[in-house]
Coordinates of C-alpha atoms in Angstrom, one line a residue:
M1 CA 237.6 -135.0 70.8
E2 CA 235.2 -132.0 71.0
Q3 CA 231.7 -133.1 70.2
P4 CA 230.3 -131.4 67.1
A5 CA 227.0 -129.6 67.6
I6 CA 224.0 -131.5 66.4
S7 CA 223.5 -128.8 63.8
D8 CA 227.0 -129.5 62.4
Y9 CA 225.8 -132.7 60.8
G10 CA 224.6 -133.2 57.2
Y11 CA 222.4 -136.1 56.3
L12 CA 222.9 -138.8 53.7
S13 CA 220.3 -141.4 52.7
D14 CA 219.8 -144.2 50.2
C15 CA 216.2 -144.8 51.4
R16 CA 217.5 -147.8 53.2
S17 CA 219.8 -146.3 55.8
G18 CA 221.0 -142.9 56.9
A19 CA 224.5 -141.4 57.7
L20 CA 225.5 -138.2 59.4
V21 CA 228.6 -136.4 58.3
S22 CA 230.1 -133.5 60.3
R23 CA 231.4 -130.2 59.0
A24 CA 234.9 -131.5 59.8
G25 CA 234.4 -134.3 57.3
S26 CA 233.7 -137.2 59.7
I27 CA 231.0 -139.7 59.2
D28 CA 230.0 -140.3 62.8
W29 CA 226.8 -142.3 62.3
W30 CA 225.8 -145.0 59.9
C31 CA 223.5 -148.0 60.4
P32 CA 224.1 -149.7 57.0
N33 CA 221.6 -152.5 56.9
R34 CA 218.6 -150.3 57.5
F35 CA 217.8 -147.2 59.6
D36 CA 217.1 -149.1 62.8
S37 CA 220.0 -151.6 62.5
P38 CA 223.1 -151.5 64.7
S39 CA 225.7 -148.8 63.8
V40 CA 229.1 -149.4 62.3
F41 CA 230.0 -145.7 62.9
G42 CA 228.7 -144.4 66.2
R43 CA 231.0 -141.7 67.3
L44 CA 227.9 -139.5 67.5
L45 CA 227.2 -141.3 70.8
D46 CA 230.6 -142.2 72.0
P47 CA 234.2 -141.2 71.1
N48 CA 235.0 -144.9 70.6
G49 CA 231.9 -145.7 68.6
G50 CA 233.6 -145.7 65.2
H51 CA 233.9 -143.1 62.4
W52 CA 235.4 -142.3 59.0
K53 CA 237.1 -138.9 58.6
L54 CA 238.1 -137.7 55.2
A55 CA 239.2 -134.0 55.2
P56 CA 242.2 -131.7 54.9
V57 CA 244.9 -132.0 57.6
A58 CA 244.2 -128.3 58.3
V59 CA 240.6 -128.9 59.5
G60 CA 240.1 -126.8 62.6
Q61 CA 243.2 -124.7 62.2
A62 CA 243.3 -121.0 61.6
G63 CA 242.4 -120.0 58.1
H64 CA 240.3 -123.2 57.5
R65 CA 236.9 -122.4 56.1
V66 CA 234.0 -124.7 55.2
Q67 CA 231.1 -124.2 52.7
R68 CA 228.5 -126.9 52.4
S69 CA 225.4 -127.4 50.2
Y70 CA 223.3 -130.2 48.8
Q71 CA 223.2 -130.6 45.1
P72 CA 219.7 -129.4 44.3
D73 CA 216.9 -131.9 44.9
T74 CA 219.3 -134.5 46.3
L75 CA 220.8 -135.6 49.5
V76 CA 224.3 -135.6 47.9
L77 CA 226.4 -133.3 50.1
R78 CA 229.2 -131.1 48.8
T79 CA 231.7 -129.8 51.4
V80 CA 234.2 -127.3 50.2
H81 CA 237.3 -126.9 52.4
H82 CA 239.4 -123.7 51.9
T83 CA 242.8 -123.9 53.5
A84 CA 246.1 -122.0 53.3
E85 CA 247.4 -124.6 50.9
G86 CA 244.4 -124.5 48.6
S87 CA 240.8 -125.7 48.2
V88 CA 239.3 -129.1 47.9
V89 CA 235.7 -130.4 47.7
V90 CA 234.5 -133.7 49.3
T91 CA 231.2 -135.0 47.9
D92 CA 229.4 -137.5 50.0
A93 CA 226.5 -139.7 49.2
L94 CA 224.9 -143.1 49.9
A95 CA 224.8 -144.8 46.6
A96 CA 221.6 -145.5 44.6
E97 CA 221.3 -148.7 42.7
V98 CA 223.0 -148.1 39.3
G99 CA 220.3 -147.0 36.8
A100 CA 217.5 -146.5 39.4
R101 CA 215.1 -143.8 38.4
A102 CA 211.9 -142.2 39.8
H103 CA 210.1 -144.7 42.1
E104 CA 212.7 -147.4 41.7
F105 CA 215.0 -145.2 43.8
G106 CA 215.9 -146.9 47.1
M107 CA 214.2 -150.2 46.4
R108 CA 217.5 -152.1 46.0
S109 CA 220.1 -149.8 47.5
P110 CA 223.5 -151.4 47.6
A111 CA 224.6 -150.1 51.0
V112 CA 227.7 -148.2 49.8
L113 CA 229.0 -144.9 51.1
L114 CA 230.6 -142.8 48.4
R115 CA 233.2 -140.1 49.0
V116 CA 234.7 -138.3 46.1
V117 CA 237.6 -135.8 46.6
E118 CA 238.4 -133.2 44.0
G119 CA 241.2 -130.6 44.1
L120 CA 240.0 -127.1 43.3
S121 CA 243.2 -125.2 43.8
G122 CA 246.7 -125.6 45.2
R123 CA 248.0 -128.8 46.7
V124 CA 246.0 -129.8 49.8
P125 CA 247.3 -132.3 52.3
M126 CA 244.4 -134.7 53.3
T127 CA 243.9 -137.1 56.1
L128 CA 242.0 -140.4 56.1
D129 CA 241.0 -141.9 59.5
Y130 CA 238.8 -144.9 59.2
R131 CA 237.8 -146.8 62.3
P132 CA 234.8 -149.1 61.9
R133 CA 233.1 -150.4 65.1
P134 CA 230.1 -152.6 64.3
E135 CA 227.3 -153.5 66.8
Y136 CA 227.1 -150.0 68.3
G137 CA 230.8 -150.0 69.0
L138 CA 231.0 -153.3 70.7
L139 CA 233.2 -154.9 68.1
T140 CA 236.7 -154.1 66.8
P141 CA 237.0 -155.8 63.5
Y142 CA 239.8 -157.7 61.9
L143 CA 241.3 -155.7 59.1
R144 CA 243.0 -157.3 56.1
E145 CA 244.7 -155.7 53.1
L146 CA 243.5 -157.1 49.8
P147 CA 245.6 -157.4 46.6
D148 CA 243.8 -154.5 44.9
G149 CA 244.8 -152.1 47.6
S150 CA 241.5 -152.1 49.4
V151 CA 240.9 -153.1 53.1
A152 CA 238.3 -155.6 54.3
A153 CA 236.9 -155.4 57.8
M154 CA 235.1 -158.4 59.4
A155 CA 233.4 -158.5 62.7
G156 CA 230.3 -160.4 63.9
S157 CA 227.6 -160.3 61.3
V158 CA 229.3 -157.4 59.3
A159 CA 231.6 -157.3 56.3
L160 CA 233.0 -154.0 55.1
V161 CA 235.4 -153.2 52.2
L162 CA 237.0 -149.7 51.8
R163 CA 238.5 -148.9 48.4
C164 CA 240.1 -146.1 46.6
A165 CA 241.3 -146.4 43.0
G166 CA 244.8 -144.9 42.8
L167 CA 245.5 -144.9 46.5
P168 CA 246.5 -148.2 48.1
L169 CA 245.2 -148.3 51.6
R170 CA 247.2 -149.6 54.6
A171 CA 245.5 -151.4 57.4
E172 CA 246.5 -151.0 61.0
Q173 CA 245.3 -153.1 63.9
D174 CA 242.1 -151.2 64.4
G175 CA 241.7 -149.0 61.4
V176 CA 243.2 -147.1 58.4
R177 CA 245.1 -143.9 59.1
Q178 CA 247.1 -142.2 56.4
T179 CA 247.7 -138.9 54.7
F180 CA 247.9 -138.0 51.0
A181 CA 247.8 -134.8 48.9
V182 CA 245.3 -133.7 46.3
D183 CA 246.3 -131.3 43.5
A184 CA 244.0 -129.0 41.6
G185 CA 242.0 -131.0 39.1
Q186 CA 242.8 -134.3 40.7
V187 CA 239.9 -136.6 41.6
L188 CA 240.0 -139.5 44.0
G189 CA 237.0 -141.7 44.6
F190 CA 236.4 -143.7 47.8
D191 CA 233.7 -146.3 48.4
L192 CA 232.9 -148.2 51.5
A193 CA 230.6 -151.2 50.9
Y194 CA 228.6 -153.1 53.5
A195 CA 227.2 -156.7 53.3
P196 CA 226.1 -159.3 55.8
A197 CA 229.1 -161.4 56.8
Y198 CA 227.5 -164.7 55.6
G199 CA 225.9 -163.6 52.4
E200 CA 226.9 -162.1 49.1
P201 CA 230.1 -160.0 49.3
P202 CA 230.0 -156.2 49.5
A203 CA 229.1 -154.5 46.2
R204 CA 232.0 -153.2 44.1
L205 CA 231.2 -149.9 42.5
D206 CA 233.1 -147.1 40.7
P207 CA 232.6 -144.2 43.1
V208 CA 232.9 -141.4 40.6
S209 CA 230.4 -142.8 38.0
T210 CA 228.1 -144.1 40.8
L211 CA 228.0 -140.7 42.4
A212 CA 227.0 -139.1 39.1
D213 CA 224.3 -141.8 38.7
T214 CA 223.1 -141.3 42.3
V215 CA 222.6 -137.6 41.6
L216 CA 220.6 -138.4 38.5
A217 CA 218.4 -140.8 40.5
W218 CA 217.6 -138.2 43.1
E219 CA 216.9 -135.6 40.4
A220 CA 214.6 -137.9 38.5
Y221 CA 212.7 -138.7 41.6
R222 CA 212.1 -135.1 42.6
E223 CA 211.4 -134.1 39.0
S224 CA 208.4 -136.4 39.0
H225 CA 206.8 -134.2 41.8
R226 CA 205.7 -130.7 41.0
Y227 CA 205.0 -128.2 43.8
E228 CA 203.5 -124.8 42.9
G229 CA 203.1 -122.7 46.0
C230 CA 204.9 -120.4 48.4
Y231 CA 208.6 -121.1 49.3
P232 CA 209.1 -123.8 46.6
E233 CA 212.8 -124.3 47.3
V234 CA 212.1 -124.9 51.0
V235 CA 209.2 -127.3 50.3
R236 CA 211.2 -129.3 47.7
H237 CA 214.1 -129.6 50.1
S238 CA 212.0 -130.7 53.0
A239 CA 210.2 -133.2 50.7
T240 CA 213.6 -134.5 49.7
V241 CA 214.5 -135.0 53.4
L242 CA 211.2 -136.8 54.0
T243 CA 212.0 -139.0 51.0
G244 CA 215.4 -139.7 52.6
L245 CA 213.7 -140.8 55.8
T246 CA 211.6 -143.3 53.9
Y247 CA 212.5 -147.0 54.0
A248 CA 211.8 -147.6 50.3
R249 CA 211.3 -151.4 50.6
S250 CA 208.1 -151.0 52.7
G251 CA 207.2 -147.3 52.5
A252 CA 207.6 -146.8 56.2
V253 CA 208.8 -143.3 57.2
A254 CA 211.4 -143.2 60.1
A255 CA 210.8 -140.4 62.6
A256 CA 214.5 -139.7 62.5
P257 CA 217.6 -141.7 61.5
T258 CA 219.2 -141.4 64.9
T259 CA 218.8 -142.5 68.5
S260 CA 219.4 -140.9 71.9
L261 CA 220.3 -137.4 70.9
P262 CA 219.2 -135.5 74.0
E263 CA 216.0 -133.4 74.1
E264 CA 217.4 -131.8 77.3
F265 CA 220.9 -132.1 78.7
G266 CA 221.2 -133.6 82.2
T267 CA 218.1 -135.7 81.9
D268 CA 217.2 -139.1 80.5
R269 CA 215.0 -137.7 77.7
N270 CA 217.0 -139.6 75.0
Y271 CA 214.9 -141.8 72.8
D272 CA 215.3 -144.0 69.7
Y273 CA 213.4 -142.5 66.8
R274 CA 214.4 -144.9 64.0
F275 CA 210.9 -146.4 63.7
C276 CA 207.7 -145.5 62.0
W277 CA 205.1 -143.8 64.2
L278 CA 201.6 -144.0 62.7
R279 CA 201.1 -140.4 63.7
D280 CA 204.2 -139.3 61.8
F281 CA 203.3 -141.5 58.9
A282 CA 199.9 -139.9 58.6
M283 CA 201.3 -136.3 58.8
T284 CA 203.9 -137.3 56.2
M285 CA 201.1 -138.3 53.9
R286 CA 199.7 -134.8 54.1
A287 CA 203.1 -133.3 53.5
L288 CA 203.7 -135.5 50.5
W289 CA 200.2 -134.5 49.2
V290 CA 201.3 -130.9 49.5
A291 CA 204.6 -131.6 47.8
A292 CA 202.7 -133.1 44.8
C293 CA 203.6 -136.7 45.6
P294 CA 200.2 -138.4 45.9
T295 CA 201.2 -141.4 43.8
E296 CA 203.1 -142.8 46.8
S297 CA 199.9 -143.1 48.8
S298 CA 198.7 -146.6 47.8
R299 CA 202.0 -148.3 48.7
L300 CA 202.3 -146.3 52.0
F301 CA 198.7 -147.1 53.0
E302 CA 199.4 -150.8 52.1
W303 CA 202.3 -150.7 54.6
A304 CA 200.1 -149.2 57.3
A305 CA 197.2 -151.7 56.8
R306 CA 199.5 -154.7 56.8
S307 CA 201.5 -153.5 59.8
I308 CA 198.3 -152.8 61.9
G309 CA 196.8 -156.1 60.9
R310 CA 193.3 -157.0 62.0
I311 CA 192.0 -154.6 64.6
G312 CA 190.5 -155.9 67.7
S313 CA 190.0 -154.5 71.2
D314 CA 193.6 -153.9 72.0
P315 CA 194.9 -150.4 71.4
V316 CA 196.2 -149.6 67.9
P317 CA 200.0 -149.7 68.0
V318 CA 201.7 -146.4 68.1
L319 CA 204.8 -147.3 66.1
F320 CA 206.3 -150.2 64.2
G321 CA 209.6 -151.4 62.9
L322 CA 210.3 -150.4 59.3
E323 CA 209.0 -153.7 57.9
G324 CA 206.0 -153.7 60.2
E325 CA 207.5 -155.3 63.4
R326 CA 205.3 -154.9 66.4
D327 CA 207.7 -155.5 69.3
V328 CA 210.4 -152.8 69.3
S329 CA 211.2 -153.2 73.0
E330 CA 213.7 -150.8 74.4
H331 CA 217.1 -151.5 76.0
V332 CA 220.0 -149.4 77.1
C333 CA 223.5 -149.7 75.6
P334 CA 225.6 -149.3 78.7
H335 CA 228.9 -149.2 76.9
L336 CA 228.1 -145.9 75.1
I337 CA 228.4 -142.7 77.1
G338 CA 225.9 -140.8 74.9
Y339 CA 226.1 -137.6 72.9
A340 CA 228.4 -135.2 74.7
G341 CA 228.3 -137.7 77.7
N342 CA 224.6 -137.4 78.0
G343 CA 223.3 -141.0 78.4
P344 CA 221.6 -143.3 78.4
V345 CA 221.8 -144.5 74.8
R346 CA 218.7 -146.5 73.9
A347 CA 217.9 -149.0 71.2
G348 CA 214.2 -149.6 70.7
N349 CA 211.3 -147.5 72.1
D350 CA 208.8 -148.6 74.7
A351 CA 206.3 -146.1 73.5
W352 CA 205.0 -149.1 71.4
L353 CA 203.2 -150.3 74.6
Q354 CA 201.4 -147.0 75.1
R355 CA 197.7 -146.2 74.4
Q356 CA 197.6 -143.0 72.3
L357 CA 194.0 -142.3 71.2
D358 CA 194.9 -139.7 68.6
V359 CA 196.6 -142.2 66.3
P360 CA 193.4 -143.6 64.5
G361 CA 192.3 -140.0 63.8
E362 CA 195.6 -139.2 62.2
V363 CA 195.5 -142.3 59.9
I364 CA 191.8 -141.9 58.9
S365 CA 192.4 -138.2 58.2
A366 CA 195.3 -139.2 55.9
V367 CA 193.0 -141.5 54.0
W368 CA 190.4 -138.8 53.7
R369 CA 193.1 -136.4 52.4
L370 CA 194.0 -138.7 49.6
H371 CA 190.6 -140.3 49.0
D372 CA 190.3 -138.9 45.5
Y373 CA 193.4 -140.9 44.5
L374 CA 192.1 -144.2 46.0
G375 CA 189.1 -144.9 43.8
E376 CA 185.4 -145.1 44.4
Q377 CA 185.8 -148.1 46.7
L378 CA 188.9 -148.3 48.9
P379 CA 191.1 -151.4 48.5
A380 CA 189.9 -154.2 50.8
E381 CA 192.8 -154.0 53.3
L382 CA 192.6 -150.2 53.5
R383 CA 188.8 -150.3 53.8
D384 CA 189.0 -152.8 56.7
M385 CA 191.7 -150.7 58.4
V386 CA 189.5 -147.6 58.3
L387 CA 186.4 -149.5 59.5
G388 CA 188.5 -151.1 62.3
L389 CA 190.0 -147.9 63.4
A390 CA 186.7 -146.1 63.4
E391 CA 185.1 -148.8 65.5
Q392 CA 188.0 -148.8 68.0
V393 CA 187.6 -145.1 68.5
A394 CA 183.9 -145.5 68.9
T395 CA 184.5 -147.8 71.9
T396 CA 187.6 -146.3 73.5
W397 CA 187.4 -142.5 73.1
R398 CA 186.3 -142.1 76.7
L399 CA 189.5 -143.7 78.1
P400 CA 192.6 -141.8 79.2
D401 CA 195.8 -142.1 77.3
R402 CA 199.4 -140.9 77.0
G403 CA 198.8 -138.2 74.4
I404 CA 200.8 -136.9 71.5
W405 CA 203.9 -136.2 73.5
E406 CA 204.2 -139.7 75.0
P407 CA 204.9 -138.9 78.7
R408 CA 206.0 -141.9 80.7
D409 CA 204.2 -141.1 83.9
R410 CA 200.5 -141.7 83.8
E411 CA 197.5 -141.6 81.5
R412 CA 195.2 -138.5 81.3
H413 CA 192.3 -137.3 79.3
Y414 CA 194.4 -135.2 76.9
L415 CA 192.6 -132.6 74.9
S416 CA 194.5 -133.3 71.7
S417 CA 193.7 -137.0 71.9
K418 CA 190.0 -136.3 72.2
V419 CA 190.0 -133.9 69.3
L420 CA 191.7 -136.5 67.1
C421 CA 189.0 -139.0 68.2
W422 CA 186.5 -136.5 66.8
V423 CA 188.6 -136.3 63.6
A424 CA 188.5 -140.1 63.3
M425 CA 184.7 -140.1 63.5
D426 CA 184.3 -137.0 61.3
R427 CA 186.5 -138.3 58.5
A428 CA 185.0 -141.8 58.7
V429 CA 181.6 -140.3 58.1
R430 CA 182.9 -138.4 55.1
L431 CA 184.6 -141.6 53.8
A432 CA 181.4 -143.7 54.2
P433 CA 180.6 -143.8 50.4
Q434 CA 184.0 -145.5 49.8
L435 CA 183.7 -147.9 52.8
G436 CA 180.7 -150.0 51.7
E437 CA 177.8 -151.3 53.7
Q438 CA 179.7 -151.8 56.9
A439 CA 180.0 -148.0 57.4
D440 CA 177.8 -147.2 60.4
V441 CA 177.3 -143.6 59.5
R442 CA 174.5 -142.6 61.8
R443 CA 176.2 -144.1 64.9
W444 CA 179.6 -142.6 64.0
A445 CA 178.0 -139.2 63.5
G446 CA 176.3 -139.4 66.9
I447 CA 179.6 -140.3 68.5
R448 CA 181.4 -137.5 66.7
D449 CA 178.9 -135.0 68.0
E450 CA 179.2 -136.4 71.5
I451 CA 183.0 -136.1 71.5
R452 CA 182.8 -132.5 70.3
A453 CA 180.4 -131.6 73.0
T454 CA 182.6 -133.2 75.6
V455 CA 185.7 -131.4 74.4
L456 CA 184.0 -128.0 74.4
R457 CA 182.6 -128.7 77.9
D458 CA 185.6 -130.4 79.7
G459 CA 188.5 -129.2 77.7
F460 CA 187.9 -125.5 78.1
D461 CA 188.9 -123.7 81.2
E462 CA 186.3 -121.1 81.8
R463 CA 188.4 -119.3 84.4
R464 CA 191.4 -118.9 82.2
G465 CA 189.3 -118.7 79.0
V466 CA 191.5 -121.2 77.1
F467 CA 191.7 -124.8 76.0
T468 CA 194.1 -126.7 78.3
A469 CA 196.3 -129.7 78.0
A470 CA 193.9 -132.2 79.6
F471 CA 190.5 -132.3 81.1
G472 CA 190.6 -130.7 84.5
S473 CA 194.1 -129.3 84.0
P474 CA 195.0 -125.6 84.2
D475 CA 198.1 -126.1 82.1
L476 CA 198.6 -124.9 78.5
D477 CA 199.7 -127.3 75.8
A478 CA 200.9 -126.2 72.4
A479 CA 199.0 -129.2 71.0
A480 CA 195.9 -127.0 71.3
L481 CA 197.2 -125.3 68.2
Y482 CA 196.2 -128.4 66.3
L483 CA 192.5 -127.8 66.7
P484 CA 192.1 -125.2 63.9
V485 CA 194.6 -127.2 61.7
V486 CA 192.3 -130.3 61.7
G487 CA 189.1 -128.2 61.5
F488 CA 187.7 -128.8 65.0
L489 CA 187.2 -125.1 65.5
P490 CA 187.9 -122.0 63.4
A491 CA 191.0 -120.0 64.5
T492 CA 188.7 -117.0 64.7
D493 CA 186.4 -118.6 67.3
P494 CA 186.8 -116.4 70.4
R495 CA 187.8 -119.4 72.6
M496 CA 190.3 -120.7 70.0
W497 CA 191.8 -117.3 69.3
A498 CA 192.2 -116.7 73.1
T499 CA 194.0 -120.0 73.3
I500 CA 196.3 -119.2 70.3
E501 CA 197.2 -115.9 71.9
A502 CA 197.8 -117.6 75.3
V503 CA 200.1 -120.2 73.7
E504 CA 202.0 -117.5 71.8
R505 CA 202.3 -115.4 74.9
E506 CA 203.1 -118.0 77.6
L507 CA 204.8 -120.8 75.6
G508 CA 206.6 -118.6 73.0
G509 CA 208.6 -115.5 72.7
A510 CA 210.2 -113.0 70.4
D511 CA 212.4 -115.8 69.1
G512 CA 209.4 -117.3 67.3
L513 CA 209.8 -120.7 69.0
I514 CA 206.9 -122.4 70.7
H515 CA 207.4 -124.7 73.6
R516 CA 205.1 -127.7 74.2
W517 CA 204.4 -126.8 77.8
A518 CA 205.5 -124.2 80.4
D519 CA 208.7 -126.0 81.6
D520 CA 209.7 -127.5 78.2
P521 CA 213.3 -126.2 78.0
A522 CA 213.3 -125.7 74.2
G523 CA 211.1 -124.7 71.3
F524 CA 209.5 -127.6 69.5
V525 CA 209.8 -126.9 65.7
L526 CA 206.5 -128.6 64.7
C527 CA 204.6 -126.4 67.2
S528 CA 206.1 -123.2 65.8
F529 CA 204.9 -124.2 62.3
W530 CA 201.4 -125.1 63.8
L531 CA 201.3 -121.5 65.0
V532 CA 202.0 -120.3 61.4
E533 CA 199.0 -122.3 60.2
C534 CA 196.8 -120.9 63.0
L535 CA 197.8 -117.3 62.1
V536 CA 196.9 -117.8 58.5
L537 CA 193.6 -119.3 59.4
A538 CA 192.9 -116.3 61.6
G539 CA 193.6 -113.9 58.7
E540 CA 197.0 -112.9 60.0
R541 CA 198.9 -113.9 56.9
E542 CA 201.7 -111.3 56.9
R543 CA 202.5 -112.1 60.5
A544 CA 202.4 -115.8 59.7
A545 CA 204.8 -115.3 56.8
R546 CA 207.2 -113.5 59.1
L547 CA 207.0 -116.2 61.7
F548 CA 207.5 -118.9 59.0
E549 CA 210.7 -117.2 57.8
Q550 CA 211.9 -116.7 61.3
V551 CA 211.5 -120.4 62.2
T552 CA 212.9 -121.5 58.9
G553 CA 216.0 -119.5 59.8
Y554 CA 216.8 -121.9 62.6
A555 CA 217.6 -124.7 60.1
N556 CA 221.2 -125.6 59.9
D557 CA 223.4 -124.5 56.9
V558 CA 222.1 -127.3 54.7
G559 CA 218.4 -126.8 55.6
L560 CA 218.0 -129.6 58.2
F561 CA 215.9 -129.4 61.4
S562 CA 216.3 -131.5 64.5
E563 CA 213.3 -131.9 66.9
Q564 CA 213.8 -128.8 69.1
I565 CA 215.7 -125.5 69.2
D566 CA 217.3 -124.0 72.3
P567 CA 215.9 -120.4 72.4
A568 CA 218.9 -119.1 74.2
T569 CA 221.6 -120.3 71.8
G570 CA 219.8 -121.5 68.7
A571 CA 221.3 -125.0 69.2
H572 CA 219.5 -128.0 67.8
L573 CA 218.3 -130.6 70.3
G574 CA 216.9 -134.1 69.9
N575 CA 217.2 -136.5 67.0
T576 CA 218.0 -135.2 63.6
P577 CA 216.9 -134.7 60.9
Q578 CA 213.4 -134.9 62.4
A579 CA 210.5 -135.8 60.1
L580 CA 207.9 -133.9 62.1
S581 CA 209.9 -130.6 61.9
H582 CA 210.1 -130.9 58.1
I583 CA 206.5 -132.0 57.8
G584 CA 205.5 -128.9 59.8
Q585 CA 207.5 -126.7 57.4
V586 CA 205.9 -128.2 54.3
N587 CA 202.4 -127.9 55.7
A588 CA 202.9 -124.4 56.9
A589 CA 204.2 -123.3 53.5
W590 CA 201.1 -124.8 51.8
R591 CA 198.8 -123.1 54.3
L592 CA 200.4 -119.8 53.4
T593 CA 199.7 -120.7 49.7
D594 CA 196.1 -121.9 50.3
P595 CA 194.5 -120.9 53.6
T596 CA 191.8 -123.5 53.1
G597 CA 194.5 -126.2 53.1
E598 CA 192.6 -128.1 50.4

């Protein structure tokens, strides 16, 4: 099997789990219990990892043509196949709970994949190839034909039932493989329902009516959020993607729904992103604020406060499981060869053990951004979290850390981390009226000013005339673009503008893609959108708009971004869809709308 490009995949979500479906009609990734649970379809990472293909027999043959699109304001994906025999549309979705609307969406998702086939013209021969492989492909389930024509699959802790009204399914030893034909006007609905093996049986839903109800649930959710600014369709779509990366039961936002898609081929830079980074969470809060979704803030902050717990002398955790789990230790799945043979495949992420000093600043900044919605006095858990984070920064900001890019070599005094320590103190001072008597405003302000002076002295390379990656380092880092974005320095400050120009010149190119550092092999999408914001703040709005449109053009055919883009080929690299990339797009669009960002 030829491995589809990362950009070939569309994304489905029920705000509980995520699935990836290729242009060829194969669902190659699904972790049905929740985003970070073991997969039942894992062909994304190994040819034997399991999949469910539903497509014309002519897929890949001469004359076969594919058109894909999401139904507006949803993650319901329509794939139209044009063949020599005729045309057919396959509509894919992860089911919402029947009747769920607005903020009920995703709270009780039934864990059911819906696939509805509709003949548009002619008579199209179709193929169904269903091979579930639970536990990241370790298990081959027992399959059993049921009296109603459906097929049950049982293995380990997983129960699956595949149904199609009007088409009896035939089980083979390790899957279901059969062909059928669809005439113009004919509709066939398939549903695949998951449940724990020792609990309630898988849900039984009518796929056609449930698909229609799922569309209504998405539309109702997005209709409750009004964005009025530049590039409204782009912003609404990215906000929808961010909603689809949210684990609705807790409010946690997964960095991506996938693991181990390579950032660079031939290396071991394959990581599991199916967790909630506090940094990404905080940036998501700003993006949701931009997309007119501030009402989510209270529940999301509640998740953050409860996950962090009481703050002591230990470093604030960098990331959590989706229900607040602290230990997400990493292990390798040696039986999986990895995407296009590029292993290792990892489950878990050992970055949870790192010290990253920027994290408190991101979280406190998110609270400040939404403070008008949180009342004159912050809720007790949220107030204690902000106080604890501020005090931890006050006592630790002088320490080295691993920085925003999470290198696994050694700690350094990263510029971006120190700047976010300044942000933590600055925003804590501003929040003081809502924090009560424990807010140590005078002390915090003094530390804020000391951090600023230290950054301006030790983070600026007088010889090169730019801000560098870390104190004492001559290297450039695109994270320096974050300084104007968070208000540390104006983009027009001569030192800052020289740094922006150097990053654009040395870490970017005519392709519009900004690399994080000099030997970073691909453009990092978030950094490119940071440059858009910097150009707006420097008064270069027209150039910023051109860059925004250029970078937006790297999204795949259904508007999804992975983490990085190969400048030579335009290929997507890293886990997908990537929250940070869509966050960057939303925030850059708003900066083009309102240069103050307020």
